[in-house]
Amino acid sequence: MRPLLSLSLAVLLVGCRPLVPLVAHSDPLNTAGSPPDVVVLAMSGRCGPPCKAPRDSWDYLSSRGTLDAVASAIAAQGYTVQVAGYADNALESFQPLKVSTPQRGYAALTKDFARMKSAWFGPSPQGKSHAPRLVLLGHSHGSVWLHYLAQTNPDVPFALQIDLDGICASWNLDHGQDLAAHPVEQAGQPKAIDACDLRRVGKGQMRGKDIVWPNVAINLEVQSKRLPSGLSDSGGFYINYIFEVTPNMRPDGSTDGVERYISWREDHSAVTYPNSDAMKWVLRRTAEIAAGWKLQDRRSGGV
């Protein structure tokens, strides 16, 4: 009993310590300088239990190296890449109780995005013959936020959107109060709190997280396992606690440019780690897509 008691006490003490998140090693987004070839924007999802969301949400896609892995797959094709990571919260900045440093939420993303549009997507982008390609990387609630970003910026092209098990569960419960007090939408735009509502798609209805908007060129969707299974190198649980089942579609009901991968060994959280089966597929396809960009650029006399 004594070794078991000591182990339980150690786990409890570690659990009480604030988490010290790691930052991405890739070049950070810098809208004051010349545009890179590609910008990757990542939005992490709801914090895992036990926690109080969205207060304790944090940018784990940066901390786990997932954002860097996507950026590296693109940089390997010879592109310059800048990145930015955000947490599942409507506010611009907030301090989780379980994390040692302040986190940046969706309002911070919208401010960064507005500066990027003004600096790099105008008629004369600084120092480049074209604006950067934009890549979106979202997990769980993060995918909801990023589908909403694409929907409310129809004038901006997104070269690639990566969805890791997008989930709407608890969306209104988590974000209703903050979005009512601090709206993030502009006049005439759909409300962010409605981002998970059902919308007409083709002959049926789908939630906003499952709609790939026309300004998104390619969408890669990962869904986690439905049934108990052995685990991959990314760990996780034998039984999955929540998972996505609806395949993404275009507003007209087509799946043009939409690809799906079901990760049969990995749960909702495990798919986010760089060494997961899911991310290996994402990184392989991202590298292939970036190689395709390179061919396009060479034909057009670009990079």
PDB file of C-alpha atoms in Angstrom:
ATOM      1  CA  MET A   1       0.000   0.000   0.000  1.00  0.00           C
ATOM      2  CA  ARG A   2       2.852   2.396   0.786  1.00  0.00           C
ATOM      3  CA  PRO A   3       4.264   2.537  -2.814  1.00  0.00           C
ATOM      4  CA  LEU A   4       0.739   3.030  -4.149  1.00  0.00           C
ATOM      5  CA  LEU A   5       0.092   5.832  -1.654  1.00  0.00           C
ATOM      6  CA  SER A   6       3.378   7.533  -2.565  1.00  0.00           C
ATOM      7  CA  LEU A   7       2.571   7.314  -6.272  1.00  0.00           C
ATOM      8  CA  SER A   8      -0.919   8.748  -5.721  1.00  0.00           C
ATOM      9  CA  LEU A   9       0.517  11.629  -3.679  1.00  0.00           C
ATOM     10  CA  ALA A  10       3.110  12.372  -6.376  1.00  0.00           C
ATOM     11  CA  VAL A  11       0.447  12.449  -9.067  1.00  0.00           C
ATOM     12  CA  LEU A  12      -1.673  14.773  -6.931  1.00  0.00           C
ATOM     13  CA  LEU A  13       1.213  17.167  -6.327  1.00  0.00           C
ATOM     14  CA  VAL A  14       2.155  17.244 -10.004  1.00  0.00           C
ATOM     15  CA  GLY A  15      -1.478  17.883 -10.899  1.00  0.00           C
ATOM     16  CA  CYS A  16      -1.493  20.963  -8.631  1.00  0.00           C
ATOM     17  CA  ARG A  17       1.447  22.578 -10.389  1.00  0.00           C
ATOM     18  CA  PRO A  18       0.630  25.119 -13.127  1.00  0.00           C
ATOM     19  CA  LEU A  19       1.368  23.762 -16.572  1.00  0.00           C
ATOM     20  CA  VAL A  20       4.267  25.518 -18.303  1.00  0.00           C
ATOM     21  CA  PRO A  21       3.358  25.446 -22.018  1.00  0.00           C
ATOM     22  CA  LEU A  22       6.037  25.411 -24.676  1.00  0.00           C
ATOM     23  CA  VAL A  23       6.043  27.965 -27.476  1.00  0.00           C
ATOM     24  CA  ALA A  24       6.298  27.180 -31.164  1.00  0.00           C
ATOM     25  CA  HIS A  25       9.843  27.253 -32.551  1.00  0.00           C
ATOM     26  CA  SER A  26       8.750  28.412 -36.007  1.00  0.00           C
ATOM     27  CA  ASP A  27       8.937  32.100 -36.892  1.00  0.00           C
ATOM     28  CA  PRO A  28       6.071  33.926 -35.152  1.00  0.00           C
ATOM     29  CA  LEU A  29       3.526  35.952 -37.072  1.00  0.00           C
ATOM     30  CA  ASN A  30       4.895  39.460 -37.641  1.00  0.00           C
ATOM     31  CA  THR A  31       2.543  41.710 -39.581  1.00  0.00           C
ATOM     32  CA  ALA A  32       4.933  44.655 -39.206  1.00  0.00           C
ATOM     33  CA  GLY A  33       7.431  43.039 -41.592  1.00  0.00           C
ATOM     34  CA  SER A  34       7.412  41.592 -45.076  1.00  0.00           C
ATOM     35  CA  PRO A  35       4.970  38.716 -45.600  1.00  0.00           C
ATOM     36  CA  PRO A  36       6.244  35.148 -45.512  1.00  0.00           C
ATOM     37  CA  ASP A  37       5.247  32.686 -48.201  1.00  0.00           C
ATOM     38  CA  VAL A  38       2.844  30.887 -45.853  1.00  0.00           C
ATOM     39  CA  VAL A  39       1.103  31.668 -42.559  1.00  0.00           C
ATOM     40  CA  VAL A  40      -0.220  28.855 -40.345  1.00  0.00           C
ATOM     41  CA  LEU A  41      -2.877  29.815 -37.788  1.00  0.00           C
ATOM     42  CA  ALA A  42      -3.691  27.178 -35.152  1.00  0.00           C
ATOM     43  CA  MET A  43      -6.612  27.113 -32.719  1.00  0.00           C
ATOM     44  CA  SER A  44      -6.590  24.560 -29.921  1.00  0.00           C
ATOM     45  CA  GLY A  45      -9.788  23.157 -28.455  1.00  0.00           C
ATOM     46  CA  ARG A  46     -11.537  22.792 -25.142  1.00  0.00           C
ATOM     47  CA  CYS A  47      -9.358  21.916 -22.155  1.00  0.00           C
ATOM     48  CA  GLY A  48      -9.563  18.316 -21.024  1.00  0.00           C
ATOM     49  CA  PRO A  49     -11.157  17.252 -17.729  1.00  0.00           C
ATOM     50  CA  PRO A  50     -10.764  18.084 -14.967  1.00  0.00           C
ATOM     51  CA  CYS A  51     -10.876  21.762 -15.886  1.00  0.00           C
ATOM     52  CA  LYS A  52     -13.240  24.687 -16.157  1.00  0.00           C
ATOM     53  CA  ALA A  53     -13.698  25.684 -19.786  1.00  0.00           C
ATOM     54  CA  PRO A  54     -13.133  28.117 -21.336  1.00  0.00           C
ATOM     55  CA  ARG A  55     -11.200  29.609 -18.406  1.00  0.00           C
ATOM     56  CA  ASP A  56      -8.583  26.854 -18.421  1.00  0.00           C
ATOM     57  CA  SER A  57      -8.277  26.325 -22.168  1.00  0.00           C
ATOM     58  CA  TRP A  58      -4.765  26.688 -23.552  1.00  0.00           C
ATOM     59  CA  ASP A  59      -2.733  26.574 -26.766  1.00  0.00           C
ATOM     60  CA  TYR A  60      -1.624  22.941 -26.706  1.00  0.00           C
ATOM     61  CA  LEU A  61      -1.196  22.668 -30.496  1.00  0.00           C
ATOM     62  CA  SER A  62       1.821  24.948 -30.116  1.00  0.00           C
ATOM     63  CA  SER A  63       3.054  23.310 -26.917  1.00  0.00           C
ATOM     64  CA  ARG A  64       2.851  19.751 -28.288  1.00  0.00           C
ATOM     65  CA  GLY A  65       4.821  20.663 -31.403  1.00  0.00           C
ATOM     66  CA  THR A  66       1.854  20.058 -33.709  1.00  0.00           C
ATOM     67  CA  LEU A  67       1.878  23.584 -35.134  1.00  0.00           C
ATOM     68  CA  ASP A  68       5.639  23.356 -35.717  1.00  0.00           C
ATOM     69  CA  ALA A  69       5.235  19.996 -37.464  1.00  0.00           C
ATOM     70  CA  VAL A  70       2.770  21.456 -39.972  1.00  0.00           C
ATOM     71  CA  ALA A  71       4.992  24.503 -40.514  1.00  0.00           C
ATOM     72  CA  SER A  72       8.042  22.264 -41.039  1.00  0.00           C
ATOM     73  CA  ALA A  73       6.236  20.132 -43.629  1.00  0.00           C
ATOM     74  CA  ILE A  74       5.585  23.298 -45.615  1.00  0.00           C
ATOM     75  CA  ALA A  75       9.016  24.843 -45.029  1.00  0.00           C
ATOM     76  CA  ALA A  76      10.627  21.655 -46.367  1.00  0.00           C
ATOM     77  CA  GLN A  77       9.385  22.694 -49.804  1.00  0.00           C
ATOM     78  CA  GLY A  78      11.480  25.862 -49.601  1.00  0.00           C
ATOM     79  CA  TYR A  79       8.806  28.223 -48.273  1.00  0.00           C
ATOM     80  CA  THR A  80       9.179  30.789 -45.519  1.00  0.00           C
ATOM     81  CA  VAL A  81       6.545  30.182 -42.844  1.00  0.00           C
ATOM     82  CA  GLN A  82       5.212  32.181 -39.913  1.00  0.00           C
ATOM     83  CA  VAL A  83       2.864  30.765 -37.279  1.00  0.00           C
ATOM     84  CA  ALA A  84       0.489  31.834 -34.531  1.00  0.00           C
ATOM     85  CA  GLY A  85      -1.370  29.711 -31.978  1.00  0.00           C
ATOM     86  CA  TYR A  86      -4.529  30.523 -30.014  1.00  0.00           C
ATOM     87  CA  ALA A  87      -6.692  28.973 -27.301  1.00  0.00           C
ATOM     88  CA  ASP A  88     -10.392  28.089 -27.174  1.00  0.00           C
ATOM     89  CA  ASN A  89     -11.725  31.268 -25.611  1.00  0.00           C
ATOM     90  CA  ALA A  90     -13.645  34.238 -27.028  1.00  0.00           C
ATOM     91  CA  LEU A  91     -11.509  36.777 -25.160  1.00  0.00           C
ATOM     92  CA  GLU A  92      -8.359  38.420 -26.485  1.00  0.00           C
ATOM     93  CA  SER A  93      -6.269  37.441 -23.452  1.00  0.00           C
ATOM     94  CA  PHE A  94      -6.994  35.400 -20.329  1.00  0.00           C
ATOM     95  CA  GLN A  95      -5.134  33.612 -17.547  1.00  0.00           C
ATOM     96  CA  PRO A  96      -6.030  29.953 -16.974  1.00  0.00           C
ATOM     97  CA  LEU A  97      -5.652  28.712 -13.419  1.00  0.00           C
ATOM     98  CA  LYS A  98      -3.881  25.568 -14.615  1.00  0.00           C
ATOM     99  CA  VAL A  99      -1.415  27.276 -16.996  1.00  0.00           C
ATOM    100  CA  SER A 100       1.528  29.449 -15.971  1.00  0.00           C
ATOM    101  CA  THR A 101       1.267  32.038 -18.759  1.00  0.00           C
ATOM    102  CA  PRO A 102      -1.587  34.145 -20.222  1.00  0.00           C
ATOM    103  CA  GLN A 103      -3.286  32.675 -23.280  1.00  0.00           C
ATOM    104  CA  ARG A 104      -4.662  34.374 -26.400  1.00  0.00           C
ATOM    105  CA  GLY A 105      -8.191  33.641 -27.581  1.00  0.00           C
ATOM    106  CA  TYR A 106     -10.288  34.226 -30.689  1.00  0.00           C
ATOM    107  CA  ALA A 107     -10.450  38.016 -30.262  1.00  0.00           C
ATOM    108  CA  ALA A 108      -6.639  38.062 -30.488  1.00  0.00           C
ATOM    109  CA  LEU A 109      -6.849  35.994 -33.684  1.00  0.00           C
ATOM    110  CA  THR A 110      -9.312  38.435 -35.249  1.00  0.00           C
ATOM    111  CA  LYS A 111      -7.043  41.382 -34.424  1.00  0.00           C
ATOM    112  CA  ASP A 112      -3.993  39.625 -35.852  1.00  0.00           C
ATOM    113  CA  PHE A 113      -6.006  38.634 -38.918  1.00  0.00           C
ATOM    114  CA  ALA A 114      -7.237  42.192 -39.497  1.00  0.00           C
ATOM    115  CA  ARG A 115      -3.667  43.496 -39.324  1.00  0.00           C
ATOM    116  CA  MET A 116      -2.530  40.770 -41.711  1.00  0.00           C
ATOM    117  CA  LYS A 117      -5.264  41.597 -44.223  1.00  0.00           C
ATOM    118  CA  SER A 118      -4.431  45.291 -44.082  1.00  0.00           C
ATOM    119  CA  ALA A 119      -0.673  44.786 -44.416  1.00  0.00           C
ATOM    120  CA  TRP A 120      -0.434  41.870 -46.835  1.00  0.00           C
ATOM    121  CA  PHE A 121      -3.693  41.414 -48.721  1.00  0.00           C
ATOM    122  CA  GLY A 122      -4.064  44.916 -50.117  1.00  0.00           C
ATOM    123  CA  PRO A 123      -3.287  45.946 -53.702  1.00  0.00           C
ATOM    124  CA  SER A 124       0.471  46.186 -52.989  1.00  0.00           C
ATOM    125  CA  PRO A 125       1.651  43.583 -50.450  1.00  0.00           C
ATOM    126  CA  GLN A 126       4.923  44.584 -48.793  1.00  0.00           C
ATOM    127  CA  GLY A 127       7.930  43.220 -50.624  1.00  0.00           C
ATOM    128  CA  LYS A 128       6.104  40.353 -52.371  1.00  0.00           C
ATOM    129  CA  SER A 129       4.303  39.870 -55.643  1.00  0.00           C
ATOM    130  CA  HIS A 130       1.538  37.975 -53.811  1.00  0.00           C
ATOM    131  CA  ALA A 131      -0.024  37.670 -50.388  1.00  0.00           C
ATOM    132  CA  PRO A 132       0.974  34.670 -48.260  1.00  0.00           C
ATOM    133  CA  ARG A 133      -0.893  31.417 -48.504  1.00  0.00           C
ATOM    134  CA  LEU A 134      -2.998  30.818 -45.405  1.00  0.00           C
ATOM    135  CA  VAL A 135      -3.253  27.493 -43.579  1.00  0.00           C
ATOM    136  CA  LEU A 136      -5.702  26.832 -40.738  1.00  0.00           C
ATOM    137  CA  LEU A 137      -5.108  24.105 -38.134  1.00  0.00           C
ATOM    138  CA  GLY A 138      -7.857  23.448 -35.599  1.00  0.00           C
ATOM    139  CA  HIS A 139      -8.772  20.798 -33.038  1.00  0.00           C
ATOM    140  CA  SER A 140     -12.156  20.215 -31.403  1.00  0.00           C
ATOM    141  CA  HIS A 141     -13.679  23.652 -30.630  1.00  0.00           C
ATOM    142  CA  GLY A 142     -10.695  25.166 -32.430  1.00  0.00           C
ATOM    143  CA  SER A 143     -12.057  23.810 -35.703  1.00  0.00           C
ATOM    144  CA  VAL A 144     -15.379  25.538 -35.002  1.00  0.00           C
ATOM    145  CA  TRP A 145     -13.631  28.880 -34.527  1.00  0.00           C
ATOM    146  CA  LEU A 146     -11.588  28.484 -37.720  1.00  0.00           C
ATOM    147  CA  HIS A 147     -14.566  27.470 -39.873  1.00  0.00           C
ATOM    148  CA  TYR A 148     -16.247  30.602 -38.544  1.00  0.00           C
ATOM    149  CA  LEU A 149     -13.143  32.657 -39.456  1.00  0.00           C
ATOM    150  CA  ALA A 150     -13.272  31.386 -43.046  1.00  0.00           C
ATOM    151  CA  GLN A 151     -17.023  31.979 -43.244  1.00  0.00           C
ATOM    152  CA  THR A 152     -16.767  35.588 -42.067  1.00  0.00           C
ATOM    153  CA  ASN A 153     -13.825  36.431 -44.351  1.00  0.00           C
ATOM    154  CA  PRO A 154     -15.136  35.297 -47.760  1.00  0.00           C
ATOM    155  CA  ASP A 155     -12.836  37.776 -49.528  1.00  0.00           C
ATOM    156  CA  VAL A 156      -9.699  35.997 -48.226  1.00  0.00           C
ATOM    157  CA  PRO A 157      -8.496  32.744 -49.839  1.00  0.00           C
ATOM    158  CA  PHE A 158      -7.349  29.921 -47.552  1.00  0.00           C
ATOM    159  CA  ALA A 159      -5.016  27.457 -49.220  1.00  0.00           C
ATOM    160  CA  LEU A 160      -5.525  24.660 -46.682  1.00  0.00           C
ATOM    161  CA  GLN A 161      -7.740  23.974 -43.669  1.00  0.00           C
ATOM    162  CA  ILE A 162      -6.876  21.091 -41.340  1.00  0.00           C
ATOM    163  CA  ASP A 163      -9.572  19.839 -38.954  1.00  0.00           C
ATOM    164  CA  LEU A 164      -8.617  17.509 -36.119  1.00  0.00           C
ATOM    165  CA  ASP A 165     -11.849  15.991 -34.774  1.00  0.00           C
ATOM    166  CA  GLY A 166     -13.982  19.139 -34.805  1.00  0.00           C
ATOM    167  CA  ILE A 167     -16.574  19.081 -32.003  1.00  0.00           C
ATOM    168  CA  CYS A 168     -19.501  21.360 -31.094  1.00  0.00           C
ATOM    169  CA  ALA A 169     -20.339  19.846 -27.681  1.00  0.00           C
ATOM    170  CA  SER A 170     -20.663  22.553 -24.965  1.00  0.00           C
ATOM    171  CA  TRP A 171     -20.122  25.374 -27.493  1.00  0.00           C
ATOM    172  CA  ASN A 172     -22.996  27.566 -26.276  1.00  0.00           C
ATOM    173  CA  LEU A 173     -22.423  26.654 -22.643  1.00  0.00           C
ATOM    174  CA  ASP A 174     -18.727  27.551 -22.809  1.00  0.00           C
ATOM    175  CA  HIS A 175     -18.849  30.694 -24.925  1.00  0.00           C
ATOM    176  CA  GLY A 176     -22.363  32.164 -24.662  1.00  0.00           C
ATOM    177  CA  GLN A 177     -21.639  34.506 -21.761  1.00  0.00           C
ATOM    178  CA  ASP A 178     -18.346  35.867 -23.108  1.00  0.00           C
ATOM    179  CA  LEU A 179     -19.667  36.312 -26.651  1.00  0.00           C
ATOM    180  CA  ALA A 180     -22.709  38.172 -25.349  1.00  0.00           C
ATOM    181  CA  ALA A 181     -20.487  40.544 -23.376  1.00  0.00           C
ATOM    182  CA  HIS A 182     -17.685  40.772 -25.960  1.00  0.00           C
ATOM    183  CA  PRO A 183     -19.012  40.104 -29.494  1.00  0.00           C
ATOM    184  CA  VAL A 184     -16.332  39.177 -32.027  1.00  0.00           C
ATOM    185  CA  GLU A 185     -18.427  39.515 -35.189  1.00  0.00           C
ATOM    186  CA  GLN A 186     -18.568  42.636 -37.356  1.00  0.00           C
ATOM    187  CA  ALA A 187     -21.812  44.288 -38.416  1.00  0.00           C
ATOM    188  CA  GLY A 188     -23.710  42.095 -40.851  1.00  0.00           C
ATOM    189  CA  GLN A 189     -21.711  38.958 -40.068  1.00  0.00           C
ATOM    190  CA  PRO A 190     -23.191  35.751 -38.633  1.00  0.00           C
ATOM    191  CA  LYS A 191     -22.871  35.592 -34.861  1.00  0.00           C
ATOM    192  CA  ALA A 192     -20.062  33.459 -33.454  1.00  0.00           C
ATOM    193  CA  ILE A 193     -22.384  31.882 -30.908  1.00  0.00           C
ATOM    194  CA  ASP A 194     -24.342  30.457 -33.871  1.00  0.00           C
ATOM    195  CA  ALA A 195     -21.242  28.816 -35.386  1.00  0.00           C
ATOM    196  CA  CYS A 196     -22.512  25.356 -34.395  1.00  0.00           C
ATOM    197  CA  ASP A 197     -26.089  25.868 -35.568  1.00  0.00           C
ATOM    198  CA  LEU A 198     -27.495  23.773 -38.393  1.00  0.00           C
ATOM    199  CA  ARG A 199     -27.311  25.310 -41.870  1.00  0.00           C
ATOM    200  CA  ARG A 200     -28.661  24.296 -45.228  1.00  0.00           C
ATOM    201  CA  VAL A 201     -26.115  22.263 -47.198  1.00  0.00           C
ATOM    202  CA  GLY A 202     -27.185  20.777 -50.509  1.00  0.00           C
ATOM    203  CA  LYS A 203     -30.396  18.882 -49.770  1.00  0.00           C
ATOM    204  CA  GLY A 204     -29.745  18.557 -46.049  1.00  0.00           C
ATOM    205  CA  GLN A 205     -28.433  20.411 -43.003  1.00  0.00           C
ATOM    206  CA  MET A 206     -25.000  20.527 -41.367  1.00  0.00           C
ATOM    207  CA  ARG A 207     -23.334  22.404 -38.539  1.00  0.00           C
ATOM    208  CA  GLY A 208     -20.903  25.198 -39.324  1.00  0.00           C
ATOM    209  CA  LYS A 209     -17.900  23.125 -38.234  1.00  0.00           C
ATOM    210  CA  ASP A 210     -18.667  20.636 -41.021  1.00  0.00           C
ATOM    211  CA  ILE A 211     -19.008  23.181 -43.835  1.00  0.00           C
ATOM    212  CA  VAL A 212     -15.949  23.870 -45.986  1.00  0.00           C
ATOM    213  CA  TRP A 213     -16.536  27.358 -47.332  1.00  0.00           C
ATOM    214  CA  PRO A 214     -15.812  28.243 -50.993  1.00  0.00           C
ATOM    215  CA  ASN A 215     -12.752  30.342 -50.082  1.00  0.00           C
ATOM    216  CA  VAL A 216     -11.002  27.230 -48.693  1.00  0.00           C
ATOM    217  CA  ALA A 217      -9.106  25.428 -51.469  1.00  0.00           C
ATOM    218  CA  ILE A 218      -8.380  22.113 -49.704  1.00  0.00           C
ATOM    219  CA  ASN A 219      -9.682  20.629 -46.462  1.00  0.00           C
ATOM    220  CA  LEU A 220      -8.081  17.731 -44.584  1.00  0.00           C
ATOM    221  CA  GLU A 221     -10.359  16.288 -41.916  1.00  0.00           C
ATOM    222  CA  VAL A 222      -9.303  13.852 -39.187  1.00  0.00           C
ATOM    223  CA  GLN A 223     -11.842  11.922 -37.132  1.00  0.00           C
ATOM    224  CA  SER A 224     -10.900   9.893 -34.037  1.00  0.00           C
ATOM    225  CA  LYS A 225     -11.863   6.290 -33.325  1.00  0.00           C
ATOM    226  CA  ARG A 226     -15.393   5.207 -32.563  1.00  0.00           C
ATOM    227  CA  LEU A 227     -14.692   1.782 -30.990  1.00  0.00           C
ATOM    228  CA  PRO A 228     -12.269   0.580 -28.284  1.00  0.00           C
ATOM    229  CA  SER A 229      -8.884  -0.296 -29.742  1.00  0.00           C
ATOM    230  CA  GLY A 230      -5.196  -0.659 -29.105  1.00  0.00           C
ATOM    231  CA  LEU A 231      -3.232   2.570 -28.911  1.00  0.00           C
ATOM    232  CA  SER A 232      -0.763   4.231 -31.244  1.00  0.00           C
ATOM    233  CA  ASP A 233       2.504   5.907 -30.193  1.00  0.00           C
ATOM    234  CA  SER A 234       0.544   9.055 -29.297  1.00  0.00           C
ATOM    235  CA  GLY A 235      -1.107   7.318 -26.333  1.00  0.00           C
ATOM    236  CA  GLY A 236      -4.613   8.215 -25.227  1.00  0.00           C
ATOM    237  CA  PHE A 237      -7.365   5.941 -23.915  1.00  0.00           C
ATOM    238  CA  TYR A 238      -8.579   2.497 -24.945  1.00  0.00           C
ATOM    239  CA  ILE A 239     -12.142   3.860 -25.089  1.00  0.00           C
ATOM    240  CA  ASN A 240     -12.727   7.191 -26.828  1.00  0.00           C
ATOM    241  CA  TYR A 241     -14.719   9.751 -24.835  1.00  0.00           C
ATOM    242  CA  ILE A 242     -15.903  12.000 -27.691  1.00  0.00           C
ATOM    243  CA  PHE A 243     -15.506  11.876 -31.453  1.00  0.00           C
ATOM    244  CA  GLU A 244     -16.640  13.434 -34.714  1.00  0.00           C
ATOM    245  CA  VAL A 245     -18.696  11.378 -37.156  1.00  0.00           C
ATOM    246  CA  THR A 246     -20.048  13.859 -39.725  1.00  0.00           C
ATOM    247  CA  PRO A 247     -17.912  14.195 -42.879  1.00  0.00           C
ATOM    248  CA  ASN A 248     -17.169  17.729 -44.037  1.00  0.00           C
ATOM    249  CA  MET A 249     -18.886  19.051 -47.163  1.00  0.00           C
ATOM    250  CA  ARG A 250     -19.103  22.130 -49.334  1.00  0.00           C
ATOM    251  CA  PRO A 251     -22.210  24.361 -49.066  1.00  0.00           C
ATOM    252  CA  ASP A 252     -23.598  22.736 -52.225  1.00  0.00           C
ATOM    253  CA  GLY A 253     -23.264  19.264 -50.687  1.00  0.00           C
ATOM    254  CA  SER A 254     -20.197  18.276 -52.735  1.00  0.00           C
ATOM    255  CA  THR A 255     -16.862  17.074 -51.357  1.00  0.00           C
ATOM    256  CA  ASP A 256     -14.598  18.740 -53.916  1.00  0.00           C
ATOM    257  CA  GLY A 257     -11.187  19.317 -52.325  1.00  0.00           C
ATOM    258  CA  VAL A 258     -12.285  17.631 -49.084  1.00  0.00           C
ATOM    259  CA  GLU A 259     -10.383  14.608 -47.740  1.00  0.00           C
ATOM    260  CA  ARG A 260     -11.091  12.562 -44.602  1.00  0.00           C
ATOM    261  CA  TYR A 261      -8.976  10.235 -42.456  1.00  0.00           C
ATOM    262  CA  ILE A 262     -10.465   8.135 -39.642  1.00  0.00           C
ATOM    263  CA  SER A 263      -7.858   7.302 -37.007  1.00  0.00           C
ATOM    264  CA  TRP A 264      -8.957   3.884 -35.728  1.00  0.00           C
ATOM    265  CA  ARG A 265      -6.327   3.668 -32.926  1.00  0.00           C
ATOM    266  CA  GLU A 266      -6.526   7.194 -31.477  1.00  0.00           C
ATOM    267  CA  ASP A 267      -8.926   9.081 -29.261  1.00  0.00           C
ATOM    268  CA  HIS A 268     -10.046  12.706 -29.436  1.00  0.00           C
ATOM    269  CA  SER A 269      -6.873  14.029 -27.800  1.00  0.00           C
ATOM    270  CA  ALA A 270      -4.327  11.558 -29.185  1.00  0.00           C
ATOM    271  CA  VAL A 271      -4.925  12.671 -32.783  1.00  0.00           C
ATOM    272  CA  THR A 272      -3.323  16.033 -31.976  1.00  0.00           C
ATOM    273  CA  TYR A 273       0.192  14.757 -31.241  1.00  0.00           C
ATOM    274  CA  PRO A 274       2.804  14.988 -34.028  1.00  0.00           C
ATOM    275  CA  ASN A 275       3.624  11.264 -33.737  1.00  0.00           C
ATOM    276  CA  SER A 276      -0.010  10.157 -34.067  1.00  0.00           C
ATOM    277  CA  ASP A 277      -1.308   8.139 -37.020  1.00  0.00           C
ATOM    278  CA  ALA A 278      -3.635  11.043 -37.732  1.00  0.00           C
ATOM    279  CA  MET A 279      -0.920  13.686 -37.840  1.00  0.00           C
ATOM    280  CA  LYS A 280       1.375  11.461 -39.903  1.00  0.00           C
ATOM    281  CA  TRP A 281      -1.373  11.413 -42.537  1.00  0.00           C
ATOM    282  CA  VAL A 282      -1.898  15.172 -42.194  1.00  0.00           C
ATOM    283  CA  LEU A 283       1.809  15.915 -42.495  1.00  0.00           C
ATOM    284  CA  ARG A 284       2.236  13.625 -45.500  1.00  0.00           C
ATOM    285  CA  ARG A 285      -0.689  15.236 -47.297  1.00  0.00           C
ATOM    286  CA  THR A 286       0.411  18.737 -46.285  1.00  0.00           C
ATOM    287  CA  ALA A 287       3.866  18.108 -47.754  1.00  0.00           C
ATOM    288  CA  GLU A 288       2.287  16.830 -50.976  1.00  0.00           C
ATOM    289  CA  ILE A 289      -0.032  19.829 -51.159  1.00  0.00           C
ATOM    290  CA  ALA A 290       2.871  22.236 -50.561  1.00  0.00           C
ATOM    291  CA  ALA A 291       4.840  20.486 -53.312  1.00  0.00           C
ATOM    292  CA  GLY A 292       1.873  21.172 -55.574  1.00  0.00           C
ATOM    293  CA  TRP A 293       2.038  24.847 -54.631  1.00  0.00           C
ATOM    294  CA  LYS A 294       5.696  24.835 -55.606  1.00  0.00           C
ATOM    295  CA  LEU A 295       4.851  23.536 -59.078  1.00  0.00           C
ATOM    296  CA  GLN A 296       2.174  26.192 -59.466  1.00  0.00           C
ATOM    297  CA  ASP A 297       4.589  28.920 -58.398  1.00  0.00           C
ATOM    298  CA  ARG A 298       7.266  27.776 -60.816  1.00  0.00           C
ATOM    299  CA  ARG A 299       4.800  27.757 -63.691  1.00  0.00           C
ATOM    300  CA  SER A 300       3.673  31.258 -62.779  1.00  0.00           C
ATOM    301  CA  GLY A 301       7.218  32.523 -62.262  1.00  0.00           C
ATOM    302  CA  GLY A 302       6.766  32.914 -58.501  1.00  0.00           C
ATOM    303  CA  VAL A 303       8.723  31.460 -55.579  1.00  0.00           C
TER     304      VAL A 303
END
